[in-house]
Amino acid sequence: MLLQVALPVPLYRVFDYHPLADKAILPAVGSRVEVPFGRQTLIGIVIAHIAEANSDVPSNKLKPIIRQLDDEPILNSQMLNLAYWLARYYHYPLGDVIAVMLPSLVRQGKPLDLLITHWRILPHVADGDFRANAIKQKQQFDMLKLHGERGASEEVLLLEGMQRSFLKTLEEKGLIERYIEPKAAPKAVSLAKMPLDLNAEQAQAVDAIIAVHKAEEYTGFLLNGITGSGKTEVYLQAMQAVLEAGKQVLILVPEIGLTPQTRARFASRFAAQIVLLHSGMSNTYRMQGWQDCRTGHAQIIIGTRSAVLYPFANLGLIVVDEAHDVSYKQQDSLRYHAADVALYRGFQESIPVVLGTATPTLEHLKLIDDGKLTECQLRTRPGNAELATMQLIDARLQSTHQQAQDDGARFDTGLTDVLIGAIKQTLEAGDQVLIFLNRRGYAPVLLCDACGWQADCPRCDAHLTVHYNNSSQQHSSQNSASHSSAYNSNYLKCHHCDWQAYIPTSCPDCASQNLDARGMGTTRLSENLHAIFANPQTSKELYPIIQIDRDTTRRKDSWENIYQRINEGRPAILVGTQMVAKGHHFPNVTLVCLPNADRGFLSADFRSPEHTAQLMIQVAGRAGRGDKAGRVLIQTLQPENELLLKLVKDGYLSFARQLLAERKIMGLPPYSHAALIRCEGKTLAATTQALKDAIANLPAGHKLAVLGPIDAPMSKKNSRYHVQLLLLAKERHQLHRVLSIWWQPVLAMPSVKYLKLTLDIDPVGW
């Protein structure tokens, strides 16, 4: 017998090996083995045992494996079937699919033990063993003391807020010790807090999900609930029945920033083993989490998109929160969509899958129409709280607010007087304001007023974004000509390839010092608001301006600290990108402002109106989630835009149905099925020619619409040129039948050599 092994190499095949001669039993299917591969050794997964006669390679040319890493399979038959499905549907090599499914340490062949580090106080240690100035050490010591003689696991302590550095310091001082202990089987899940009362719509949704769970059947649910309608309470009460039956629950969230908040919400309801899984975790923690899912130690699993590929001992329910979010689509390597994979896993495991959202995608609405998803609507908020009212502000009828600086000069805030007045009124009432601007940095472009030079990225077809570092963020000047010296301590950055440079003091083309940072990002908007609402010379009350974007949440625990500041409830202005739009609960926000509502409706991407509307509704849903009514002010230069008016007057569902009707007429997804081929190379001519050759190799009578080759939306990125080709089919099977016989020969074409060719099934944009 031979072993068929899937290896993490970009080849659409598996490899045959002899087993070890001194082993009487073959390595199990689904277990890891180390094998020779050319001049290197690789870790692969055994996917089958075959007879020598069935191998394509003569037996005398096959090599034996080097060693067997697992006595038992780490991937069961269901997980291998999932890998086969992913490889077929996304036309991706099986070995690379399995590599994506495994944490890095598992791929590297590390042992899978369930030993975990615990910490406890040494018996002879007393409270008086601390110096008077060792306040933080004493606080950390007292936290550990609460866990008694046996102490607690490092995982639990870190989640409670202890710091690993303090644990090591206390250990060095001989006050505490670490010890290793196998993980015990988890206790049965119990309620830590009683459920809330449900309204009729919520109760109907919970009953439907539980009925499917008890029948041990698959059903995909679209929990279509307006923002603040209590979708999370539906999740919690549906989960209760699943957890009490001894099964696991997987909750997917679109962003890392949502995982701590979601964990706190579920931990307050259930006494259970909760595991967080996302890319911000260490490799060791992620491997432990993967193993906990596989063995059943994890009872509630909260993770980002990759968690849907993890193995589970006894999965009973999958919840995809904010299911419309494009973050669920992987944009490199295996380009899967986590919501689609979740539905397949539910079908595979015969369990319910809940897609929760206030703004369903057009694809999900089409699945409802086709009877492939069951819709549960939540149209009211608990306690009959009203949705925030939406109002358009015509920015053409009034100039934006001009604010005086300390030196008497005036600058444009980018906000109309109506918006400024509403913000002031809200703050004086003791409430919070959220201003949404989906553009981080200080300004999107640096321009020379004398000759028109723009600061562009030398490696991409993109402008460099102007950034100010922390030391100069109080600098509120809008005129770089009079404050050019301030630029020396700041930088320009490309948000696509991360190229950075100092901001010049004069124009590289004409030597003029009239350099102007044009446009507005979150940093500039925060400074403008600081000048109005946090400057003692212009404001009687000083209100904090809290900036929320990738720049301010990069450090560990930064988002948790920001969230804590917001939930203190004091009047404040929150300035954020799309990070603030996704599922956050800010009970004291009663006013949401969108100062730049036009950009998304003007994009060339046909999906942009849908994504823009989803984002606007999600942001608007942050207002009025507490006891007070909320309102949303949308500043626009196109108040007569039909799509914008439709969204504001009739709501998202009516807006989405109109877009769906237009898509049907135009034959665009979801009424057709797409594959996007991208080619990347050093020259535009080579990449374009490769896709022309690919088109020439399409099988005769393929019945596909072929669009391209054309330049990608960003034709040059990181010094490489990008060209794309779009294939559209009326029926899904037509598209995949062509790809199954066409894609691999395309990769072998001579013109593709030295180029990078990728295939994206069901792309979210092109």
Coordinates of N, CA and C in Angstrom, one line a residue, residues 91 108 130 170 172 185 270 342 422 528 537 621 742:
H91 N -11.5 26.2 -7.3 CA -10.5 25.8 -8.2 C -9.1 26.1 -7.7
Q108 N 3.6 23.4 10.6 CA 5.0 23.3 10.8 C 5.4 22.0 11.5
F130 N 5.5 43.5 49.3 CA 5.6 44.5 48.2 C 6.1 45.8 48.7
L170 N 6.7 39.0 38.8 CA 6.4 38.4 40.1 C 7.0 37.0 40.3
E172 N 10.0 36.1 39.0 CA 11.4 36.4 39.3 C 11.6 36.8 40.7
A185 N -11.8 18.3 31.0 CA -13.0 18.4 30.2 C -13.8 19.6 30.7
F270 N -23.5 33.3 29.6 CA -23.2 31.8 29.8 C -22.0 31.6 30.6
A342 N -19.9 28.9 5.6 CA -20.7 28.6 6.8 C -22.0 27.9 6.4
A422 N -25.9 71.3 15.2 CA -26.5 70.1 15.7 C -25.6 69.3 16.6
N528 N -10.0 69.7 13.3 CA -11.0 70.8 13.1 C -12.0 70.8 14.2
Q537 N -10.3 78.7 24.1 CA -10.5 80.0 23.6 C -11.8 80.1 22.8
G621 N -27.4 53.3 12.3 CA -27.9 52.4 13.4 C -27.2 52.6 14.7
W742 N -10.4 24.4 -18.2 CA -9.6 25.5 -18.8 C -8.5 26.1 -17.9

